Amino acid sequence: MLRSYFTLSRQYWPMLSFGLISVYWANFGQSFFISWYGASIQQQLDLSATAYGSAYSSATLVSGLCIMAFGGLIDRIRLQTFVLIVGTGLCLGALLMSQVSSLAMLIVAFFMLRFFGQGLLPHTSATTMGRYFGANRGKAMSIANTSVALGEMTLPALTVWLIALVSWQSIWLIIACTVPLVFLPLAFWLLRRAGPPESPAPTLNSDDSPIRVDGSRRTLLQDGRFWRVLPLVLAPPFIVTGVFIHQGSILAQKHWSPTLFALSFVIYGAVHWGASIITGALVDRYSATRVIRFLGVPYIVGMIAAGLFEGNGLAFVLMAAMGTGMGMMGPVVGSIWPEIYGTRNLGSIRSLITSVSVLGTATSPILLGWLIDDGVSINNLFIGMGVYAFLASALGHYSYRPAARAQD
């Protein structure tokens, strides 16, 4: 398996490296990174936890809607132009964060970081990998998404080290400078070095589809199989975001120390990376439509175990399960849409999926927070999320069934 990854990397290293750096710079808009600045921002602006959380959720919700509207541009303009727009937006968002002095400025900064960082940069990477690669699409998605695990393992420690040396605003200024000085020049150079794309893989057209598959967003929305698999696709971002945002309540009720939970993040990142590599190879061998049926299994096991049992070891079980599920998600969800609907309108389709996923990450903290405030225990929340993963998996099992193959 590793030999196939090495062979792929030697042949297509420019495009794979482009996917890697796009996903890595996207980490600056992810919840796990921004959350390290929450306390400093609240203190700087004298914000309550409710005001801060509402600002973050509202910016994320608007970001999700905008991704649905503008993500399809990647189908209609040059990739280099799209990368320039997205990179410039991320740079301006980080620059604004370094100068934030009011709640209104904070909301705009959050929006720009979430829209260009969390939303459009991974969208750019996944859409490009989906178009450029065929038979090795799953492995390409895995390689690009290793930057997520790399960021999870390195950026928190780097942030703590930098905060001890400079102010948190200065860190965001440094991040803003890296975009025009490092990311954009490197991205353009890699795209110039990229050779012709890999031969396209066939599109799977299952006989149980009641409509003609033409690859448009309308086709996706008219396809009942999509609606059956959607709850399973949304499970990983919904569950993981809810757990991360409400980790304070989880630690208090489970009697886990912050040090223990911080250590479990290393397990999360390592398992995330390993699961992504293995899943990418499985997707290329068996197809994403087969592997996706197992996407909810780690959450079923991890959530129900954390809800039923006590002890410090459950923190590692929980984080390993979530890391496995998130590692599986990149290659599976990134590959299934071009497998079924082709690559002609892949950007439009992926922007819809990304938008819905972002909306899920925005509603999860609100819903779980409301349940916690209403007196629902963390153990019951864990069990409830495990049951949701089980039901979503059962429904997803009856979604896409690969049968006949039709070329793009």
Coordinates of C-alpha atoms in Angstrom, one line a residue:
M1 CA 0.0 0.0 0.0
L2 CA 2.7 2.5 1.0
R3 CA 4.6 1.7 -2.2
S4 CA 1.6 2.8 -4.3
Y5 CA 1.6 6.1 -2.4
F6 CA 5.3 6.6 -3.1
T7 CA 4.8 5.8 -6.7
L8 CA 1.9 8.3 -7.0
S9 CA 3.8 11.0 -5.1
R10 CA 6.8 10.7 -7.4
Q11 CA 4.7 11.0 -10.5
Y12 CA 2.3 13.7 -9.4
W13 CA 4.1 15.5 -6.6
P14 CA 3.3 19.1 -7.9
M15 CA -0.5 18.7 -7.8
L16 CA -0.4 16.6 -4.6
S17 CA 1.7 19.3 -3.0
F18 CA -0.8 21.9 -4.1
G19 CA -3.5 20.0 -2.4
L20 CA -1.4 19.7 0.7
I21 CA -0.6 23.4 1.1
S22 CA -4.2 24.4 0.3
V23 CA -5.5 22.2 3.1
Y24 CA -2.7 23.3 5.5
W25 CA -3.5 27.0 5.1
A26 CA -7.2 26.2 5.6
N27 CA -6.3 25.2 9.2
F28 CA -6.2 28.9 10.1
G29 CA -9.9 29.0 9.6
Q30 CA -10.7 25.8 11.4
S31 CA -12.4 25.7 14.9
F32 CA -9.6 23.9 16.5
F33 CA -7.1 26.7 15.7
I34 CA -9.4 29.7 16.3
S35 CA -10.5 28.3 19.6
W36 CA -7.0 28.9 21.0
Y37 CA -7.6 32.6 20.8
G38 CA -11.1 32.7 22.2
A39 CA -10.2 33.7 25.8
S40 CA -7.8 36.4 24.6
I41 CA -10.4 37.8 22.2
Q42 CA -13.1 37.8 24.9
Q43 CA -10.8 39.6 27.3
Q44 CA -9.7 42.1 24.7
L45 CA -13.2 43.0 23.6
D46 CA -14.9 42.4 27.0
L47 CA -17.3 39.8 25.5
S48 CA -19.4 37.3 27.4
A49 CA -19.2 33.7 26.4
T50 CA -22.7 34.0 24.8
A51 CA -21.7 37.0 22.7
Y52 CA -18.5 35.4 21.6
G53 CA -20.3 32.1 20.7
S54 CA -23.1 33.9 18.9
A55 CA -20.6 35.9 16.8
Y56 CA -18.8 32.7 15.8
S57 CA -21.9 30.8 15.0
S58 CA -23.5 33.6 13.0
A59 CA -20.4 34.2 11.0
T60 CA -20.2 30.4 10.3
L61 CA -23.8 30.2 9.2
V62 CA -23.4 33.1 6.7
S63 CA -20.2 31.5 5.5
G64 CA -22.0 28.3 4.8
L65 CA -24.6 30.0 2.7
C66 CA -22.0 32.0 0.8
I67 CA -20.0 28.8 -0.1
M68 CA -23.2 27.4 -1.7
A69 CA -23.5 30.5 -3.8
F70 CA -19.9 31.1 -4.8
G71 CA -18.2 27.7 -4.6
G72 CA -19.3 26.8 -8.1
L73 CA -17.1 29.5 -9.5
I74 CA -14.3 27.0 -9.6
D75 CA -16.1 25.3 -12.5
R76 CA -16.2 28.5 -14.5
I77 CA -12.9 30.4 -14.0
R78 CA -9.2 29.5 -14.2
L79 CA -8.0 27.6 -11.1
Q80 CA -5.1 30.1 -10.6
T81 CA -7.6 33.0 -10.5
F82 CA -9.8 31.2 -8.0
V83 CA -6.8 30.4 -5.8
L84 CA -5.8 34.1 -5.9
I85 CA -9.3 35.2 -4.8
V86 CA -9.4 32.7 -2.0
G87 CA -5.9 33.4 -0.8
T88 CA -6.5 37.1 -0.8
G89 CA -9.7 36.7 1.2
L90 CA -7.8 34.6 3.8
C91 CA -5.0 37.1 4.0
L92 CA -7.5 40.0 4.6
G93 CA -9.4 38.0 7.2
A94 CA -6.2 37.3 9.2
L95 CA -5.2 40.9 8.8
L96 CA -8.5 42.1 10.1
M97 CA -8.3 39.7 13.0
S98 CA -5.0 41.2 14.0
Q99 CA -6.6 44.6 14.2
V100 CA -10.0 43.7 15.6
S101 CA -11.3 46.2 18.1
S102 CA -15.1 45.7 18.1
L103 CA -17.7 43.0 18.0
A104 CA -18.7 44.0 14.4
M105 CA -15.1 43.7 13.2
L106 CA -14.8 40.3 15.0
I107 CA -17.9 39.0 13.2
V108 CA -16.5 40.1 9.8
A109 CA -13.1 38.6 10.6
F110 CA -14.7 35.3 11.7
F111 CA -16.7 35.3 8.5
M112 CA -13.7 35.8 6.2
L113 CA -11.6 33.2 8.1
R114 CA -14.4 30.6 7.9
F115 CA -15.5 31.4 4.4
F116 CA -12.1 31.5 2.7
G117 CA -10.2 29.3 5.2
Q118 CA -12.5 26.6 6.5
G119 CA -14.7 26.6 3.5
L120 CA -13.1 27.5 0.1
L121 CA -9.5 26.4 0.6
P122 CA -10.5 22.7 1.3
H123 CA -13.1 23.0 -1.4
T124 CA -10.4 24.1 -3.8
S125 CA -8.1 21.2 -2.9
A126 CA -10.8 18.5 -3.0
T127 CA -12.3 19.7 -6.3
T128 CA -8.9 19.9 -7.9
M129 CA -7.9 16.4 -6.6
G130 CA -11.3 15.0 -7.8
R131 CA -10.8 16.4 -11.3
Y132 CA -7.1 15.8 -11.7
F133 CA -7.0 12.2 -10.5
G134 CA -8.9 9.1 -11.6
A135 CA -8.0 5.6 -10.5
N136 CA -5.9 7.1 -7.7
R137 CA -8.4 9.7 -6.6
G138 CA -8.8 8.2 -3.1
K139 CA -5.1 8.2 -2.4
A140 CA -4.8 11.7 -3.7
M141 CA -7.5 12.9 -1.4
S142 CA -5.8 11.1 1.5
I143 CA -2.4 12.8 0.8
A144 CA -4.0 16.2 0.6
N145 CA -5.9 15.7 3.8
T146 CA -2.9 14.7 5.8
S147 CA -2.4 18.5 6.3
V148 CA -5.5 18.5 8.5
A149 CA -3.8 16.0 10.9
L150 CA -0.5 17.8 10.6
G151 CA -2.1 21.1 11.5
E152 CA -3.9 19.5 14.5
M153 CA -0.7 18.1 15.8
T154 CA 1.6 21.1 15.2
L155 CA -0.4 24.4 15.2
P156 CA -1.7 24.3 18.8
A157 CA 1.9 23.8 20.2
L158 CA 3.2 26.4 17.8
T159 CA 0.5 28.8 19.0
V160 CA 1.3 28.3 22.6
W161 CA 5.0 29.0 21.9
L162 CA 4.3 32.1 19.9
I163 CA 1.9 33.6 22.4
A164 CA 4.7 33.4 25.0
L165 CA 6.8 35.5 22.7
V166 CA 4.4 37.9 21.0
S167 CA 0.8 39.1 21.3
W168 CA -2.1 37.1 19.8
Q169 CA -2.7 39.9 17.4
S170 CA 0.8 39.7 16.1
I171 CA 0.3 36.0 15.4
W172 CA -2.6 36.8 13.1
L173 CA -0.4 39.4 11.4
I174 CA 2.2 36.8 10.8
I175 CA -0.4 34.4 9.4
A176 CA -1.7 37.2 7.0
C177 CA 1.9 37.7 5.7
T178 CA 2.4 34.1 5.0
V179 CA -0.3 34.0 2.4
P180 CA 1.2 36.4 -0.2
L181 CA 4.8 35.6 0.7
V182 CA 4.6 31.8 0.9
F183 CA 1.2 30.2 0.0
L184 CA 0.3 32.0 -3.2
P185 CA 3.8 31.9 -4.9
L186 CA 4.2 28.3 -3.9
A187 CA 0.7 27.4 -5.1
F188 CA 1.2 29.1 -8.5
W189 CA 4.6 27.5 -9.0
L190 CA 3.2 24.0 -8.2
L191 CA 0.3 24.5 -10.6
R192 CA 2.7 25.5 -13.4
R193 CA 4.8 22.3 -12.7
A194 CA 1.8 20.0 -12.8
G195 CA 1.6 17.8 -15.8
P196 CA -1.4 16.4 -17.6
P197 CA -4.1 14.8 -15.3
E198 CA -4.4 11.1 -14.7
S199 CA -6.8 9.2 -16.9
P200 CA -10.3 9.7 -15.7
A201 CA -12.0 7.0 -13.7
P202 CA -15.4 5.7 -14.7
T203 CA -18.5 7.2 -13.2
L204 CA -20.6 4.7 -11.3
N205 CA -24.2 4.8 -12.4
S206 CA -26.3 2.5 -10.3
D207 CA -29.4 0.9 -11.8
D208 CA -31.4 2.0 -8.8
S209 CA -31.2 5.7 -9.8
P210 CA -34.6 7.0 -11.0
I211 CA -33.0 9.9 -13.0
R212 CA -30.5 10.4 -15.7
V213 CA -27.1 11.3 -14.1
D214 CA -25.7 14.4 -15.9
G215 CA -23.5 15.7 -13.1
S216 CA -25.4 18.9 -12.2
R217 CA -26.4 20.2 -8.8
R218 CA -30.0 19.7 -9.8
T219 CA -29.3 16.0 -10.5
L220 CA -27.9 15.7 -7.0
L221 CA -30.9 17.2 -5.4
Q222 CA -33.3 15.1 -7.4
D223 CA -31.5 11.9 -6.5
G224 CA -33.1 10.1 -3.5
R225 CA -29.9 8.3 -2.9
F226 CA -28.2 11.6 -2.0
W227 CA -30.8 12.4 0.7
R228 CA -30.3 8.9 2.2
V229 CA -26.6 9.3 2.5
L230 CA -26.6 12.9 3.6
P231 CA -27.1 12.3 7.3
L232 CA -24.1 10.0 7.3
V233 CA -22.0 12.6 5.5
L234 CA -22.9 15.3 8.0
A235 CA -22.3 13.1 11.1
P236 CA -18.5 13.6 11.4
P237 CA -18.4 17.4 11.3
F238 CA -21.5 17.7 13.4
I239 CA -20.3 15.3 16.2
V240 CA -16.6 16.4 16.2
T241 CA -17.4 20.2 16.3
G242 CA -19.9 19.7 19.1
V243 CA -17.4 17.7 21.2
F244 CA -14.6 20.2 20.6
I245 CA -16.7 23.3 21.3
H246 CA -18.2 21.9 24.5
Q247 CA -15.1 20.3 25.8
G248 CA -15.3 22.3 29.0
S249 CA -18.5 20.7 30.0
I250 CA -17.3 17.3 28.9
L251 CA -14.1 17.6 31.0
A252 CA -16.1 18.7 34.1
Q253 CA -18.6 15.8 33.9
K254 CA -16.2 13.1 32.8
H255 CA -13.6 14.3 35.4
W256 CA -10.9 14.5 32.7
S257 CA -8.1 16.9 33.2
P258 CA -7.2 19.5 30.5
T259 CA -3.7 18.0 30.3
L260 CA -5.2 14.6 29.7
F261 CA -7.4 15.9 27.0
A262 CA -4.6 17.9 25.3
L263 CA -2.6 14.7 25.2
S264 CA -5.5 12.9 23.6
F265 CA -5.3 15.4 20.7
V266 CA -2.0 13.8 19.7
I267 CA -3.8 10.5 19.5
Y268 CA -6.5 12.2 17.5
G269 CA -4.1 13.7 15.0
A270 CA -2.1 10.5 14.5
V271 CA -5.1 8.2 14.1
H272 CA -6.6 10.8 11.7
W273 CA -3.6 10.6 9.5
G274 CA -3.4 6.8 9.6
A275 CA -7.1 6.3 8.9
S276 CA -6.9 8.7 6.0
I277 CA -4.0 6.8 4.3
I278 CA -5.7 3.4 4.7
T279 CA -9.1 4.6 3.6
G280 CA -7.6 6.3 0.5
A281 CA -6.2 3.0 -0.7
L282 CA -9.5 1.2 0.1
V283 CA -11.5 3.8 -1.8
D284 CA -9.3 3.2 -4.9
R285 CA -9.6 -0.5 -4.6
Y286 CA -13.3 -0.9 -3.7
S287 CA -14.9 2.5 -4.5
A288 CA -16.1 5.2 -2.2
T289 CA -19.7 4.0 -2.6
R290 CA -18.8 0.8 -0.8
V291 CA -16.5 2.3 1.9
I292 CA -18.9 5.1 2.9
R293 CA -21.2 2.5 4.5
F294 CA -18.6 2.2 7.3
L295 CA -18.1 5.9 7.9
G296 CA -20.3 6.0 11.0
V297 CA -18.8 2.9 12.7
P298 CA -16.1 4.8 14.6
Y299 CA -18.7 7.2 16.0
I300 CA -21.0 4.5 17.0
V301 CA -18.3 2.7 19.0
G302 CA -16.6 5.8 20.4
M303 CA -19.7 7.8 21.4
I304 CA -21.5 4.9 23.0
A305 CA -18.4 3.7 24.8
A306 CA -17.8 7.2 26.2
G307 CA -21.4 7.5 27.3
L308 CA -21.6 4.1 29.0
F309 CA -18.2 3.9 30.8
E310 CA -16.0 6.1 33.0
G311 CA -12.3 6.5 33.4
N312 CA -9.4 8.5 31.9
G313 CA -8.8 5.9 29.2
L314 CA -12.1 6.8 27.6
A315 CA -10.7 10.1 26.6
F316 CA -8.3 8.3 24.3
V317 CA -10.9 6.0 23.1
L318 CA -13.2 8.9 22.2
M319 CA -10.5 10.9 20.4
A320 CA -9.2 7.8 18.6
A321 CA -12.7 7.1 17.3
M322 CA -13.3 10.6 16.2
G323 CA -9.8 10.7 14.5
T324 CA -10.6 7.5 12.7
G325 CA -14.0 8.9 11.4
M326 CA -12.5 12.2 10.3
G327 CA -9.6 10.5 8.6
M328 CA -12.1 8.3 6.7
M329 CA -14.2 11.3 5.7
G330 CA -11.7 13.1 3.5
P331 CA -11.1 10.4 0.9
V332 CA -14.6 8.9 1.1
V333 CA -16.7 12.0 0.8
G334 CA -14.1 13.7 -1.5
S335 CA -14.3 10.7 -4.0
I336 CA -17.9 9.7 -3.9
W337 CA -19.3 12.7 -5.8
P338 CA -17.0 12.4 -8.9
E339 CA -17.6 8.6 -8.8
I340 CA -21.3 9.1 -9.1
Y341 CA -21.9 12.4 -10.9
G342 CA -18.6 12.9 -12.8
T343 CA -16.3 16.0 -12.8
R344 CA -18.0 18.5 -15.1
N345 CA -19.9 20.3 -12.3
L346 CA -17.8 19.0 -9.4
G347 CA -17.1 22.4 -8.0
S348 CA -20.8 23.2 -7.9
I349 CA -21.7 19.9 -6.2
R350 CA -18.9 20.1 -3.7
S351 CA -19.8 23.7 -2.8
L352 CA -23.3 22.5 -1.9
I353 CA -21.9 19.7 0.3
T354 CA -19.3 22.0 1.9
S355 CA -22.0 24.5 2.6
V356 CA -24.3 22.0 4.2
S357 CA -21.4 20.7 6.3
V358 CA -20.5 24.2 7.5
L359 CA -24.1 24.8 8.5
G360 CA -23.9 21.5 10.5
T361 CA -20.8 22.7 12.3
A362 CA -22.6 26.0 13.1
T363 CA -25.8 24.3 14.5
S364 CA -24.0 21.6 16.5
P365 CA -22.6 23.9 19.2
I366 CA -26.0 25.6 19.5
L367 CA -28.0 22.4 19.8
L368 CA -25.7 20.6 22.1
G369 CA -25.3 23.8 24.2
W370 CA -29.1 24.1 24.6
L371 CA -29.3 20.4 25.7
I372 CA -26.5 20.9 28.2
D373 CA -28.1 24.0 29.6
D374 CA -31.4 22.1 29.8
G375 CA -29.8 19.5 32.1
V376 CA -29.0 16.7 29.7
S377 CA -25.9 14.8 30.9
I378 CA -22.8 14.5 28.8
N379 CA -23.1 10.7 28.9
N380 CA -26.6 10.9 27.5
L381 CA -25.4 13.3 24.8
F382 CA -22.7 10.8 23.8
I383 CA -25.1 8.0 23.6
G384 CA -27.5 10.1 21.6
M385 CA -24.8 11.0 19.1
G386 CA -23.9 7.3 18.9
V387 CA -27.5 6.4 18.1
Y388 CA -27.6 9.2 15.5
A389 CA -24.4 7.7 13.8
F390 CA -26.1 4.2 13.9
L391 CA -29.3 5.4 12.3
A392 CA -27.4 7.5 9.7
S393 CA -25.3 4.4 8.9
A394 CA -28.3 2.2 8.4
L395 CA -29.9 4.8 6.1
G396 CA -26.7 5.3 4.2
H397 CA -26.4 1.6 3.6
Y398 CA -29.4 1.9 1.2
S399 CA -28.1 4.8 -0.7
Y400 CA -25.5 4.4 -3.5
R401 CA -25.1 0.8 -4.8
P402 CA -22.4 0.7 -7.6
A403 CA -23.4 -1.5 -10.5
A404 CA -22.9 -0.6 -14.2
R405 CA -20.1 1.8 -15.1
A406 CA -20.6 4.7 -17.5
Q407 CA -17.7 6.9 -18.6
D408 CA -17.7 10.6 -17.7

